[in-house]
GROMACS .gro file of N, CA and C in nm:
model
  297
    1MET      N    1   0.060  -0.147   0.001
    1MET     CA    2   0.021  -0.024   0.017
    1MET      C    3   0.111   0.160  -0.004
    2VAL      N    4   0.064   0.227  -0.037
    2VAL     CA    5   0.146   0.317  -0.075
    2VAL      C    6   0.095   0.450  -0.002
    3SER      N    7   0.187   0.473   0.105
    3SER     CA    8   0.133   0.579   0.175
    3SER      C    9   0.159   0.732   0.155
    4ARG      N   10   0.144   0.822   0.212
    4ARG     CA   11   0.127   0.977   0.180
    4ARG      C   12   0.284   0.983   0.170
    5GLN      N   13   0.351   0.921   0.312
    5GLN     CA   14   0.497   0.955   0.313
    5GLN      C   15   0.552   0.921   0.181
    6ASP      N   16   0.558   0.796   0.137
    6ASP     CA   17   0.561   0.729  -0.012
    6ASP      C   18   0.583   0.861  -0.077
    7VAL      N   19   0.468   0.915  -0.132
    7VAL     CA   20   0.440   0.991  -0.220
    7VAL      C   21   0.495   1.132  -0.188
    8LEU      N   22   0.538   1.178  -0.054
    8LEU     CA   23   0.607   1.273  -0.045
    8LEU      C   24   0.766   1.280  -0.060
    9HIS      N   25   0.785   1.125  -0.056
    9HIS     CA   26   0.984   1.116  -0.090
    9HIS      C   27   1.000   1.124  -0.271
   10LEU      N   28   0.876   1.064  -0.339
   10LEU     CA   29   0.905   1.090  -0.489
   10LEU      C   30   0.974   1.206  -0.543
   11PRO      N   31   0.977   1.330  -0.503
   11PRO     CA   32   1.062   1.399  -0.585
   11PRO      C   33   1.199   1.402  -0.533
   12LYS      N   34   1.249   1.322  -0.427
   12LYS     CA   35   1.369   1.279  -0.425
   12LYS      C   36   1.429   1.167  -0.516
   13LEU      N   37   1.330   1.115  -0.566
   13LEU     CA   38   1.358   1.032  -0.661
   13LEU      C   39   1.398   1.059  -0.821
   14ILE      N   40   1.358   1.158  -0.856
   14ILE     CA   41   1.380   1.173  -0.988
   14ILE      C   42   1.504   1.208  -1.034
   15ARG      N   43   1.644   1.288  -0.964
   15ARG     CA   44   1.749   1.269  -1.021
   15ARG      C   45   1.811   1.132  -1.045
   16PRO      N   46   1.804   1.034  -0.919
   16PRO     CA   47   1.869   0.894  -0.944
   16PRO      C   48   1.770   0.837  -1.078
   17TYR      N   49   1.657   0.857  -1.077
   17TYR     CA   50   1.567   0.807  -1.211
   17TYR      C   51   1.630   0.854  -1.328
   18LEU      N   52   1.660   1.000  -1.322
   18LEU     CA   53   1.713   1.001  -1.457
   18LEU      C   54   1.861   0.975  -1.484
   19MET      N   55   1.929   0.980  -1.370
   19MET     CA   56   2.058   0.928  -1.412
   19MET      C   57   2.068   0.804  -1.471
   20MET      N   58   2.009   0.720  -1.396
   20MET     CA   59   1.984   0.566  -1.439
   20MET      C   60   1.889   0.556  -1.609
   21MET      N   61   1.798   0.603  -1.640
   21MET     CA   62   1.785   0.604  -1.736
   21MET      C   63   1.871   0.677  -1.873
   22GLY      N   64   1.937   0.785  -1.791
   22GLY     CA   65   2.040   0.835  -1.954
   22GLY      C   66   2.127   0.718  -1.938
   23SER      N   67   2.190   0.639  -1.834
   23SER     CA   68   2.321   0.552  -1.883
   23SER      C   69   2.277   0.464  -1.935
   24LEU      N   70   2.152   0.408  -1.926
   24LEU     CA   71   2.094   0.294  -1.985
   24LEU      C   72   2.083   0.332  -2.140
   25LEU      N   73   2.032   0.443  -2.128
   25LEU     CA   74   2.041   0.482  -2.291
   25LEU      C   75   2.158   0.487  -2.362
   26VAL      N   76   2.221   0.560  -2.292
   26VAL     CA   77   2.365   0.560  -2.373
   26VAL      C   78   2.437   0.444  -2.381
   27LEU      N   79   2.437   0.356  -2.290
   27LEU     CA   80   2.498   0.217  -2.276
   27LEU      C   81   2.446   0.111  -2.391
   28ASN      N   82   2.315   0.153  -2.423
   28ASN     CA   83   2.238   0.060  -2.517
   28ASN      C   84   2.274   0.126  -2.669
   29LEU      N   85   2.264   0.241  -2.645
   29LEU     CA   86   2.307   0.280  -2.801
   29LEU      C   87   2.433   0.268  -2.821
   30GLY      N   88   2.532   0.328  -2.743
   30GLY     CA   89   2.691   0.262  -2.730
   30GLY      C   90   2.717   0.137  -2.784
   31MET      N   91   2.678   0.063  -2.700
   31MET     CA   92   2.692  -0.102  -2.738
   31MET      C   93   2.643  -0.153  -2.863
   32GLY      N   94   2.488  -0.088  -2.918
   32GLY     CA   95   2.397  -0.136  -3.034
   32GLY      C   96   2.516  -0.083  -3.146
   33PHE      N   97   2.562   0.040  -3.137
   33PHE     CA   98   2.672   0.075  -3.263
   33PHE      C   99   2.764  -0.009  -3.280
   34LEU      N  100   2.833   0.014  -3.149
   34LEU     CA  101   2.950  -0.146  -3.141
   34LEU      C  102   2.932  -0.265  -3.187
   35MET      N  103   2.821  -0.340  -3.161
   35MET     CA  104   2.782  -0.427  -3.204
   35MET      C  105   2.758  -0.483  -3.355
   36SER      N  106   2.671  -0.355  -3.410
   36SER     CA  107   2.636  -0.368  -3.546
   36SER      C  108   2.774  -0.370  -3.627
   37ARG      N  109   2.883  -0.307  -3.590
   37ARG     CA  110   3.001  -0.288  -3.646
   37ARG      C  111   3.080  -0.353  -3.659
   38LEU      N  112   3.099  -0.447  -3.527
   38LEU     CA  113   3.182  -0.575  -3.528
   38LEU      C  114   3.143  -0.701  -3.575
   39PHE      N  115   3.026  -0.702  -3.558
   39PHE     CA  116   2.944  -0.834  -3.627
   39PHE      C  117   2.896  -0.853  -3.736
   40HIS      N  118   2.908  -0.695  -3.834
   40HIS     CA  119   2.814  -0.683  -3.930
   40HIS      C  120   2.659  -0.718  -3.934
   41ILE      N  121   2.608  -0.671  -3.846
   41ILE     CA  122   2.482  -0.688  -3.886
   41ILE      C  123   2.375  -0.570  -3.864
   42GLN      N  124   2.251  -0.573  -3.875
   42GLN     CA  125   2.179  -0.404  -3.885
   42GLN      C  126   2.198  -0.369  -3.744
   43LEU      N  127   2.182  -0.226  -3.749
   43LEU     CA  128   2.185  -0.138  -3.666
   43LEU      C  129   2.050  -0.169  -3.565
   44ARG      N  130   1.915  -0.210  -3.644
   44ARG     CA  131   1.799  -0.211  -3.548
   44ARG      C  132   1.792  -0.344  -3.474
   45GLU      N  133   1.877  -0.451  -3.565
   45GLU     CA  134   1.900  -0.588  -3.513
   45GLU      C  135   1.990  -0.545  -3.334
   46SER      N  136   2.057  -0.496  -3.370
   46SER     CA  137   2.195  -0.502  -3.261
   46SER      C  138   2.085  -0.446  -3.158
   47MET      N  139   2.025  -0.343  -3.185
   47MET     CA  140   1.948  -0.222  -3.083
   47MET      C  141   1.811  -0.332  -3.025
   48LEU      N  142   1.798  -0.414  -3.081
   48LEU     CA  143   1.675  -0.503  -3.012
   48LEU      C  144   1.734  -0.587  -2.953
   49THR      N  145   1.859  -0.650  -2.949
   49THR     CA  146   1.897  -0.735  -2.862
   49THR      C  147   1.955  -0.723  -2.715
   50LEU      N  148   1.950  -0.584  -2.729
   50LEU     CA  149   2.029  -0.530  -2.591
   50LEU      C  150   1.946  -0.453  -2.474
   51PRO      N  151   1.839  -0.423  -2.524
   51PRO     CA  152   1.741  -0.369  -2.394
   51PRO      C  153   1.708  -0.494  -2.286
   52PRO      N  154   1.669  -0.439  -2.167
   52PRO     CA  155   1.663  -0.546  -2.063
   52PRO      C  156   1.521  -0.613  -2.076
   53ALA      N  157   1.422  -0.588  -2.159
   53ALA     CA  158   1.314  -0.657  -2.178
   53ALA      C  159   1.331  -0.762  -2.258
   54GLY      N  160   1.234  -0.838  -2.203
   54GLY     CA  161   1.197  -0.989  -2.238
   54GLY      C  162   1.251  -1.011  -2.421
   55ALA      N  163   1.273  -1.167  -2.442
   55ALA     CA  164   1.293  -1.195  -2.556
   55ALA      C  165   1.162  -1.176  -2.660
   56THR      N  166   1.059  -1.186  -2.583
   56THR     CA  167   0.907  -1.198  -2.627
   56THR      C  168   0.892  -1.028  -2.675
   57GLU      N  169   0.899  -0.944  -2.574
   57GLU     CA  170   0.865  -0.828  -2.636
   57GLU      C  171   0.936  -0.778  -2.766
   58MET      N  172   1.074  -0.804  -2.773
   58MET     CA  173   1.196  -0.770  -2.868
   58MET      C  174   1.154  -0.834  -2.987
   59ALA      N  175   1.086  -0.961  -3.009
   59ALA     CA  176   1.034  -1.026  -3.111
   59ALA      C  177   0.909  -0.968  -3.134
   60LEU      N  178   0.802  -0.913  -3.069
   60LEU     CA  179   0.720  -0.838  -3.142
   60LEU      C  180   0.760  -0.715  -3.214
   61ILE      N  181   0.827  -0.632  -3.138
   61ILE     CA  182   0.905  -0.522  -3.182
   61ILE      C  183   0.974  -0.527  -3.304
   62ALA      N  184   1.025  -0.621  -3.334
   62ALA     CA  185   1.130  -0.678  -3.433
   62ALA      C  186   1.004  -0.726  -3.549
   63ALA      N  187   0.895  -0.785  -3.516
   63ALA     CA  188   0.806  -0.825  -3.664
   63ALA      C  189   0.777  -0.700  -3.689
   64GLY      N  190   0.730  -0.564  -3.611
   64GLY     CA  191   0.676  -0.475  -3.671
   64GLY      C  192   0.788  -0.401  -3.766
   65LEU      N  193   0.926  -0.393  -3.675
   65LEU     CA  194   0.981  -0.339  -3.772
   65LEU      C  195   1.067  -0.367  -3.914
   66GLY      N  196   1.032  -0.528  -3.898
   66GLY     CA  197   1.064  -0.574  -4.013
   66GLY      C  198   1.192  -0.622  -3.990
   67VAL      N  199   1.252  -0.643  -3.904
   67VAL     CA  200   1.381  -0.735  -3.858
   67VAL      C  201   1.368  -0.890  -3.868
   68GLU      N  202   1.460  -0.967  -3.901
   68GLU     CA  203   1.437  -1.101  -3.887
   68GLU      C  204   1.459  -1.142  -3.769
   69SER      N  205   1.362  -1.209  -3.704
   69SER     CA  206   1.344  -1.277  -3.562
   69SER      C  207   1.421  -1.377  -3.563
   70ALA      N  208   1.440  -1.467  -3.637
   70ALA     CA  209   1.533  -1.559  -3.580
   70ALA      C  210   1.685  -1.521  -3.569
   71ASN      N  211   1.745  -1.438  -3.609
   71ASN     CA  212   1.867  -1.377  -3.574
   71ASN      C  213   1.876  -1.321  -3.434
   72LEU      N  214   1.723  -1.226  -3.425
   72LEU     CA  215   1.711  -1.155  -3.280
   72LEU      C  216   1.702  -1.289  -3.193
   73VAL      N  217   1.650  -1.372  -3.201
   73VAL     CA  218   1.603  -1.498  -3.091
   73VAL      C  219   1.760  -1.559  -3.057
   74VAL      N  220   1.848  -1.611  -3.168
   74VAL     CA  221   1.948  -1.628  -3.135
   74VAL      C  222   2.051  -1.519  -3.042
   75LEU      N  223   2.034  -1.404  -3.103
   75LEU     CA  224   2.129  -1.316  -3.014
   75LEU      C  225   2.071  -1.287  -2.870
   76GLN      N  226   1.985  -1.287  -2.854
   76GLN     CA  227   1.875  -1.297  -2.716
   76GLN      C  228   1.946  -1.383  -2.628
   77LEU      N  229   1.917  -1.527  -2.697
   77LEU     CA  230   1.955  -1.632  -2.610
   77LEU      C  231   2.132  -1.630  -2.597
   78CYS      N  232   2.202  -1.585  -2.678
   78CYS     CA  233   2.357  -1.557  -2.603
   78CYS      C  234   2.336  -1.480  -2.505
   79ARG      N  235   2.241  -1.359  -2.527
   79ARG     CA  236   2.280  -1.230  -2.414
   79ARG      C  237   2.242  -1.329  -2.271
   80LEU      N  238   2.133  -1.409  -2.284
   80LEU     CA  239   2.038  -1.457  -2.140
   80LEU      C  240   2.182  -1.572  -2.098
   81VAL      N  241   2.261  -1.661  -2.174
   81VAL     CA  242   2.367  -1.735  -2.151
   81VAL      C  243   2.480  -1.696  -2.087
   82GLY      N  244   2.495  -1.560  -2.153
   82GLY     CA  245   2.627  -1.467  -2.116
   82GLY      C  246   2.597  -1.432  -1.966
   83VAL      N  247   2.460  -1.366  -1.964
   83VAL     CA  248   2.436  -1.307  -1.842
   83VAL      C  249   2.455  -1.445  -1.730
   84MET      N  250   2.367  -1.534  -1.766
   84MET     CA  251   2.395  -1.641  -1.657
   84MET      C  252   2.529  -1.717  -1.592
   85VAL      N  253   2.605  -1.710  -1.728
   85VAL     CA  254   2.721  -1.746  -1.705
   85VAL      C  255   2.826  -1.647  -1.602
   86LEU      N  256   2.790  -1.534  -1.666
   86LEU     CA  257   2.922  -1.425  -1.626
   86LEU      C  258   2.893  -1.370  -1.458
   87PHE      N  259   2.754  -1.357  -1.460
   87PHE     CA  260   2.708  -1.257  -1.332
   87PHE      C  261   2.776  -1.350  -1.234
   88PRO      N  262   2.745  -1.465  -1.200
   88PRO     CA  263   2.783  -1.542  -1.092
   88PRO      C  264   2.938  -1.506  -1.032
   89HIS      N  265   3.015  -1.512  -1.142
   89HIS     CA  266   3.171  -1.495  -1.142
   89HIS      C  267   3.181  -1.330  -1.063
   90ILE      N  268   3.131  -1.229  -1.165
   90ILE     CA  269   3.156  -1.098  -1.110
   90ILE      C  270   3.091  -1.083  -0.971
   91PHE      N  271   2.976  -1.139  -0.955
   91PHE     CA  272   2.921  -1.110  -0.789
   91PHE      C  273   3.022  -1.190  -0.683
   92ARG      N  274   3.081  -1.302  -0.738
   92ARG     CA  275   3.174  -1.365  -0.644
   92ARG      C  276   3.280  -1.270  -0.616
   93ALA      N  277   3.340  -1.222  -0.735
   93ALA     CA  278   3.455  -1.150  -0.719
   93ALA      C  279   3.449  -1.013  -0.646
   94ILE      N  280   3.315  -0.929  -0.693
   94ILE     CA  281   3.316  -0.875  -0.602
   94ILE      C  282   3.264  -0.855  -0.458
   95VAL      N  283   3.199  -0.982  -0.394
   95VAL     CA  284   3.198  -1.048  -0.274
   95VAL      C  285   3.356  -1.031  -0.212
   96LEU      N  286   3.443  -1.123  -0.291
   96LEU     CA  287   3.594  -1.166  -0.251
   96LEU      C  288   3.646  -1.009  -0.201
   97LEU      N  289   3.638  -0.896  -0.293
   97LEU     CA  290   3.708  -0.789  -0.251
   97LEU      C  291   3.651  -0.706  -0.144
   98CYS      N  292   3.489  -0.707  -0.115
   98CYS     CA  293   3.475  -0.623  -0.032
   98CYS      C  294   3.477  -0.703   0.115
   99ALA      N  295   3.518  -0.825   0.104
   99ALA     CA  296   3.534  -0.894   0.216
   99ALA      C  297   3.666  -0.884   0.304
   0.00000   0.00000   0.00000
């Protein structure tokens, strides 16, 4: 349940929210451009691979934009496997460094 205090604290969250959304936008645009150049794929295809949204949503958007969805699904799967393989090691290294 949202209380009055929660609503009063919302203005304090605007700056962190804008910083997070701005950095996400810059990182996605930069990585999409880099990925399209390195792997010689369409820029639209590389941009649809990177957002943190699910593969289902990106496949629907790709269908609307005319991007080949088979390539998009393979790239989404590679991203998912990469995250599942790399993140535990990254988190373990962070915990060991902080301990």
